[in-house]
PDB file of C-alpha atoms in Angstrom:
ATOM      1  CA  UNK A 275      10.101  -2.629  18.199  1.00  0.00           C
ATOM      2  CA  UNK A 276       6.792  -2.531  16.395  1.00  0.00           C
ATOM      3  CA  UNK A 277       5.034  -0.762  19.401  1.00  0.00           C
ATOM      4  CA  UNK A 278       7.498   2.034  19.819  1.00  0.00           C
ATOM      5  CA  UNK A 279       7.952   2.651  16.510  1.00  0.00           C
ATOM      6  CA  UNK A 280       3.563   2.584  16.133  1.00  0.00           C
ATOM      7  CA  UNK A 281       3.940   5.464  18.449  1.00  0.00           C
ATOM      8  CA  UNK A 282       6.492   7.360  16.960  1.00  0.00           C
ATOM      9  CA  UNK A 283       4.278   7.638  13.833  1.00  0.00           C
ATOM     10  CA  UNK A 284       2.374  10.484  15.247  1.00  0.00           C
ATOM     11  CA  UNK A 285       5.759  12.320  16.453  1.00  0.00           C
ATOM     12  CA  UNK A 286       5.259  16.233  15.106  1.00  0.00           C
ATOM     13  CA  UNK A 287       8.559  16.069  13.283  1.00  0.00           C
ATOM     14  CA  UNK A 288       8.734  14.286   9.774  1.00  0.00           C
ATOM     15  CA  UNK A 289      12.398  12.915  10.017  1.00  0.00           C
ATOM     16  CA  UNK A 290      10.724  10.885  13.560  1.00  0.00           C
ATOM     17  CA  UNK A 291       7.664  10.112  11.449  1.00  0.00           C
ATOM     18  CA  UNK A 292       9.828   8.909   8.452  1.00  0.00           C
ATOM     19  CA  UNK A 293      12.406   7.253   9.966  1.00  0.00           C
ATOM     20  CA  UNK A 294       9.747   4.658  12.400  1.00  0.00           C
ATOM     21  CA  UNK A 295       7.706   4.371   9.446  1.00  0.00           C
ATOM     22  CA  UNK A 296      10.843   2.993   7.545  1.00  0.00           C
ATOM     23  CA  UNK A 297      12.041   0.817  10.713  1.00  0.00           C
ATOM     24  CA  UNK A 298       7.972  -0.323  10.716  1.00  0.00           C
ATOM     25  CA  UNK A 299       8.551  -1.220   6.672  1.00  0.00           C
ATOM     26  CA  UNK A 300      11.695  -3.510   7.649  1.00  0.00           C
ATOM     27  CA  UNK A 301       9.905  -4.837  10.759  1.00  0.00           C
ATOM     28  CA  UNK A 302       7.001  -6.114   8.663  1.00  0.00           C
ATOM     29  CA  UNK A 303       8.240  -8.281   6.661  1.00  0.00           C
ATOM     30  CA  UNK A 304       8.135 -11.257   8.512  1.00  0.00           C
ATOM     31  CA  UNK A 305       5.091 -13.080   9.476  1.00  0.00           C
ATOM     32  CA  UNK A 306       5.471 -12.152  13.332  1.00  0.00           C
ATOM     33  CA  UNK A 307       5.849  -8.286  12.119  1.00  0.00           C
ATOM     34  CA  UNK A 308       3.000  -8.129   9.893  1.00  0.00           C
ATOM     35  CA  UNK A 309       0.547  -9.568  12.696  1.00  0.00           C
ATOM     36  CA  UNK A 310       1.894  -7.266  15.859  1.00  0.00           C
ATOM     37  CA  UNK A 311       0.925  -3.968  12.963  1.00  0.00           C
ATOM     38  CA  UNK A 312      -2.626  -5.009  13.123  1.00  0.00           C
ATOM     39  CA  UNK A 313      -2.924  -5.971  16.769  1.00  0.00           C
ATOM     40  CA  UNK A 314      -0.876  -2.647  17.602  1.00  0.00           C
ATOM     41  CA  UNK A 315      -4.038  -0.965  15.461  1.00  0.00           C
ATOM     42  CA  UNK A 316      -1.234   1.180  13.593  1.00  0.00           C
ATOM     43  CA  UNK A 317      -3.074   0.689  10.034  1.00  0.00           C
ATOM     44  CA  UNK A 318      -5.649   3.385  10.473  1.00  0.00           C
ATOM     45  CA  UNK A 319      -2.225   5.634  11.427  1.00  0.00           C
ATOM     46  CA  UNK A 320      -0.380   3.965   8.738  1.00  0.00           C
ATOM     47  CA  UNK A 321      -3.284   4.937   5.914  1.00  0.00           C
ATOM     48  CA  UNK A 322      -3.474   8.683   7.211  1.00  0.00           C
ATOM     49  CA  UNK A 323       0.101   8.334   6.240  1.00  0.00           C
ATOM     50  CA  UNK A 324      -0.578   7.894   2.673  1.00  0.00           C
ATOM     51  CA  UNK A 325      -2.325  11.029   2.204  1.00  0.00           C
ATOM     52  CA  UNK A 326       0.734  12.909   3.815  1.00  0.00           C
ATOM     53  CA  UNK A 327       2.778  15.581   1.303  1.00  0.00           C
ATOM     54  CA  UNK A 328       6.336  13.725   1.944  1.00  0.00           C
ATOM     55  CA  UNK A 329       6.730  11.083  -1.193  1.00  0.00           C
ATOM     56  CA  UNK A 330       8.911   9.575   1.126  1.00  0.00           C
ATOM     57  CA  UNK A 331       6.544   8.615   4.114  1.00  0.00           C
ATOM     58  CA  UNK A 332       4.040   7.626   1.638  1.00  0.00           C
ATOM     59  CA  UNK A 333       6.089   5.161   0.268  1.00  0.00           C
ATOM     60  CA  UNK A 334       7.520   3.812   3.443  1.00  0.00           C
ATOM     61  CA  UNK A 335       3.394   3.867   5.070  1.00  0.00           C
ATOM     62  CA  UNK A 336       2.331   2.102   1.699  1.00  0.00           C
ATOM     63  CA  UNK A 337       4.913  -0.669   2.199  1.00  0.00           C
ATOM     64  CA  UNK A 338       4.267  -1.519   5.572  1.00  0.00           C
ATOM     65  CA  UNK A 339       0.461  -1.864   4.266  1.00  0.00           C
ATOM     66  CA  UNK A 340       1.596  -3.726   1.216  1.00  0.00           C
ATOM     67  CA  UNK A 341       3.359  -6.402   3.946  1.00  0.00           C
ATOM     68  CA  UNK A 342       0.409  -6.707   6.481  1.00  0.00           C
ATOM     69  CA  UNK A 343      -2.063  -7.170   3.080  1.00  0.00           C
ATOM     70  CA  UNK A 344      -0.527 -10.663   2.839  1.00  0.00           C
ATOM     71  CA  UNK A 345      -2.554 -11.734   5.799  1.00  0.00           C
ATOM     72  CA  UNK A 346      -5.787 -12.767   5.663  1.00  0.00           C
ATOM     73  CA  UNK A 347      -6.554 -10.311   8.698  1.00  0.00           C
ATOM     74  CA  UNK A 348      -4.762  -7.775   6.951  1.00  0.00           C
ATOM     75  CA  UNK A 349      -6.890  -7.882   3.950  1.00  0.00           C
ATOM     76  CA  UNK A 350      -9.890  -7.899   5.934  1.00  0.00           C
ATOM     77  CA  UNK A 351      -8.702  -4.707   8.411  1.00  0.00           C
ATOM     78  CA  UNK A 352      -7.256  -2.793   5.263  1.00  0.00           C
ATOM     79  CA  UNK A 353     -10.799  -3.528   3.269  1.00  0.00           C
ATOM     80  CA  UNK A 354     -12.134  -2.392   6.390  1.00  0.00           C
ATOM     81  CA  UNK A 355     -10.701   1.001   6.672  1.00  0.00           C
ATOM     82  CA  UNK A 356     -11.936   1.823   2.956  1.00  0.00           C
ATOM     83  CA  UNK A 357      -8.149   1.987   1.904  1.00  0.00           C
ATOM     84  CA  UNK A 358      -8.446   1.353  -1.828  1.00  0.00           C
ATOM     85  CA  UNK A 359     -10.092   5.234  -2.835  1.00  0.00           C
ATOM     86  CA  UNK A 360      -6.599   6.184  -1.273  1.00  0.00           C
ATOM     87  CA  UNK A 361      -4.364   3.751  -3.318  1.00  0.00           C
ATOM     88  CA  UNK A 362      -5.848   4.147  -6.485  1.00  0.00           C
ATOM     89  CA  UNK A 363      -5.912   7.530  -5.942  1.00  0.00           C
ATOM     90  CA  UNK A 364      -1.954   8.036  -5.509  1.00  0.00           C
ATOM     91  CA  UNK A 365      -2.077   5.532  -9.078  1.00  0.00           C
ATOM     92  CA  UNK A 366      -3.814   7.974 -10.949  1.00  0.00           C
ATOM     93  CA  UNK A 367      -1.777  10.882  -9.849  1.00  0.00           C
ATOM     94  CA  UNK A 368       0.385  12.392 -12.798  1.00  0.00           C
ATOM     95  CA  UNK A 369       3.584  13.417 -10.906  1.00  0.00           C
ATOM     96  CA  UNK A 370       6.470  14.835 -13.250  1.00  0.00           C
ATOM     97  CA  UNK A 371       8.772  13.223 -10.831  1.00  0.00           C
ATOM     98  CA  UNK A 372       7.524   9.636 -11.689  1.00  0.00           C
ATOM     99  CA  UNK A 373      10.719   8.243 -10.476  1.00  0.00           C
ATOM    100  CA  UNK A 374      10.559   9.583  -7.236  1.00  0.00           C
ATOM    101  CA  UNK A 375       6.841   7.554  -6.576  1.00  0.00           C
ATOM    102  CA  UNK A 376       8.229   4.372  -8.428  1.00  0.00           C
ATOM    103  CA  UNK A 377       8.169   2.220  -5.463  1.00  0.00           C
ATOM    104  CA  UNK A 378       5.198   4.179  -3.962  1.00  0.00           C
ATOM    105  CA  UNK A 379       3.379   3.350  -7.154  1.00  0.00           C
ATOM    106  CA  UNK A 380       4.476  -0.447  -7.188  1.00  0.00           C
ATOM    107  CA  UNK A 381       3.627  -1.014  -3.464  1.00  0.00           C
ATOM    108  CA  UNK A 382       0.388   0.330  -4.288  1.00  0.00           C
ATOM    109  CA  UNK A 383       0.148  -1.893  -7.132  1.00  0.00           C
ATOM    110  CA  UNK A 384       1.003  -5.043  -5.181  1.00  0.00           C
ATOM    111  CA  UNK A 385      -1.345  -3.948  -2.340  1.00  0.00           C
ATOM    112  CA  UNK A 386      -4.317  -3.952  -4.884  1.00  0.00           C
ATOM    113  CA  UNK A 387      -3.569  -6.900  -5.698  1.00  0.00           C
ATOM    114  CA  UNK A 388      -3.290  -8.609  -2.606  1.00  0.00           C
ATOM    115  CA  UNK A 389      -6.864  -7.431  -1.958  1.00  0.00           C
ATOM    116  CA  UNK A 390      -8.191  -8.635  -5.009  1.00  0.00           C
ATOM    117  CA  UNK A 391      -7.734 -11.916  -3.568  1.00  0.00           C
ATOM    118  CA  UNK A 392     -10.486 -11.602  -0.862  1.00  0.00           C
ATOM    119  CA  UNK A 393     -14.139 -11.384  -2.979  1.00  0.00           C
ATOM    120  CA  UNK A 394     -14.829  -7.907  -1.629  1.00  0.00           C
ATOM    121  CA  UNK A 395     -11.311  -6.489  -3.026  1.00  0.00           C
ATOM    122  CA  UNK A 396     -11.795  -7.882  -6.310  1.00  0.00           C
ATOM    123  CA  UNK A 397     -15.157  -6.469  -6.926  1.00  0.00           C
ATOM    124  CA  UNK A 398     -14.083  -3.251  -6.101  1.00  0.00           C
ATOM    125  CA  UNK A 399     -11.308  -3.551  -8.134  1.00  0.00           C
ATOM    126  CA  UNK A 400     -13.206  -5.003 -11.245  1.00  0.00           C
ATOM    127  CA  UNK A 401     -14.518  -1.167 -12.101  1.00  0.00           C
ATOM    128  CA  UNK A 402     -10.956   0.102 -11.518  1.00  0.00           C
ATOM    129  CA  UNK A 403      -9.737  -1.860 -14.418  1.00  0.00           C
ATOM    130  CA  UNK A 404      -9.511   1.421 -16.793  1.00  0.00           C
ATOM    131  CA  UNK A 405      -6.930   2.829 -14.458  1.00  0.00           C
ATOM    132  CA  UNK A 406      -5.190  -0.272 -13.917  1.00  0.00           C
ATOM    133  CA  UNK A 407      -4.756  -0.399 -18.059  1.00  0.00           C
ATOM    134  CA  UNK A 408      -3.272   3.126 -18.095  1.00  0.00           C
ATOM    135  CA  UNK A 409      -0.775   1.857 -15.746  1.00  0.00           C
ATOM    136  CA  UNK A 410      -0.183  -1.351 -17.474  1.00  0.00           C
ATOM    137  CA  UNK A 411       0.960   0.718 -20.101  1.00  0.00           C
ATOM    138  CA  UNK A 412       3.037   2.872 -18.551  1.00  0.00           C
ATOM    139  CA  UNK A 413       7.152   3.867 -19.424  1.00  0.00           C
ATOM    140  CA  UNK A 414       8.491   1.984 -16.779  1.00  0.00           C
ATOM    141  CA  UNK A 415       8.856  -1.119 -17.363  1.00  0.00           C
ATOM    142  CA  UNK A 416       8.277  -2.920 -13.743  1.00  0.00           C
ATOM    143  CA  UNK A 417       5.460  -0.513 -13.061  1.00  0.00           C
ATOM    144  CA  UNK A 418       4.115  -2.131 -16.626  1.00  0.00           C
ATOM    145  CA  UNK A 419       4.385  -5.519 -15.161  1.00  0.00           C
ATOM    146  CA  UNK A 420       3.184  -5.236 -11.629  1.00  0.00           C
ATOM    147  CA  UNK A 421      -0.026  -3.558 -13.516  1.00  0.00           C
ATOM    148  CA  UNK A 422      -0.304  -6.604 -15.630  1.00  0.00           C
ATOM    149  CA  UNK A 423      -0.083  -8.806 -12.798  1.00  0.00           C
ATOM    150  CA  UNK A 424      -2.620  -6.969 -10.889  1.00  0.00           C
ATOM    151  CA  UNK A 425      -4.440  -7.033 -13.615  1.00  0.00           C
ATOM    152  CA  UNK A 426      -4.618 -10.689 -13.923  1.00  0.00           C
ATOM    153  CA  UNK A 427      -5.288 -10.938 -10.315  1.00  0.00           C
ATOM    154  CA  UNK A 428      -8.219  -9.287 -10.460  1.00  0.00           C
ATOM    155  CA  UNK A 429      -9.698 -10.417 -13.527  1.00  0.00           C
ATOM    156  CA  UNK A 430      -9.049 -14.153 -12.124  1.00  0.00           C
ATOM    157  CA  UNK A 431     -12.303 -16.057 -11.480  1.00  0.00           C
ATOM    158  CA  UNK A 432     -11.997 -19.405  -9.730  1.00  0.00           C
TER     159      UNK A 432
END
């Protein structure tokens, strides 16, 4: 499962590409999922994904990330690759199809928070804070509150 569809990531055509990323998003979720993404080493695949022009892929690549982040590992690998220029990055994007990058927007929401839990994350995180406002305020309403809860997250000190 997770290792075929790792390799069909890098297939030239986008439906392929889409399609295993989306199968990869489902096959995440549980704990068993999230842990054979990092040992297959598909994140560094997985984050060129979110820089690709198909909303679609994005989203699918940024939920599979948003799953693994729940691990400790996870946290650690995705801090690793230097992912969080590239999240907040599709955040601050103005798009006049905002609905089309809602759940692209709140994966990448949840992801930053996720990382805020590990020290690194949240430090990085702590001079993001303007951006994470903007988005706190934003139209849609669950995109409001996942901001607010990242927010909290990363202004939490134990």
């Amino acid at each position: 499962g997770v290792r075929l569809m790792g390799q069909s990531l890098s297939h030239r055509s986008l439906d392929i590409r889409r399609e295993a990323c989306a199968v990869l998003l489902e096959l995440s979720v549980p704990e068993d999922g999230k842990r054979q993404v990092c040992d297959q080493q598909l994140l560094p695949v997985l984050v060129s994904l979110l820089q690709d022009e198909d909303v679609e892929l994005q989203t699918n690549a940024a939920g599979v990330i948003m799953n693994v982040v729940i691990l400790t590992s996870g946290k650690h690998l995705i801090l690793e690759l230097k992912v969080l220029p590239i999240l907040l990055e599709l955040l601050s994007q103005d798009e006049e199809e905002e609905r089309r990058r809602k759940a692209l927007i709140l994966y990448c929401l949840q992801t930053l928070a996720s990382l805020a839990e590990a020290p690194d994350g949240r430090s990085l995180l702590l001079e993001q804070l303007p951006l994470l406002e903007r988005r706190s305020q934003d139209q849609d309403q669950d995109i409001q509150r996942t901001a607010q809860t990242t927010i909290r997250v990363v202004t939490w000190t134990p």
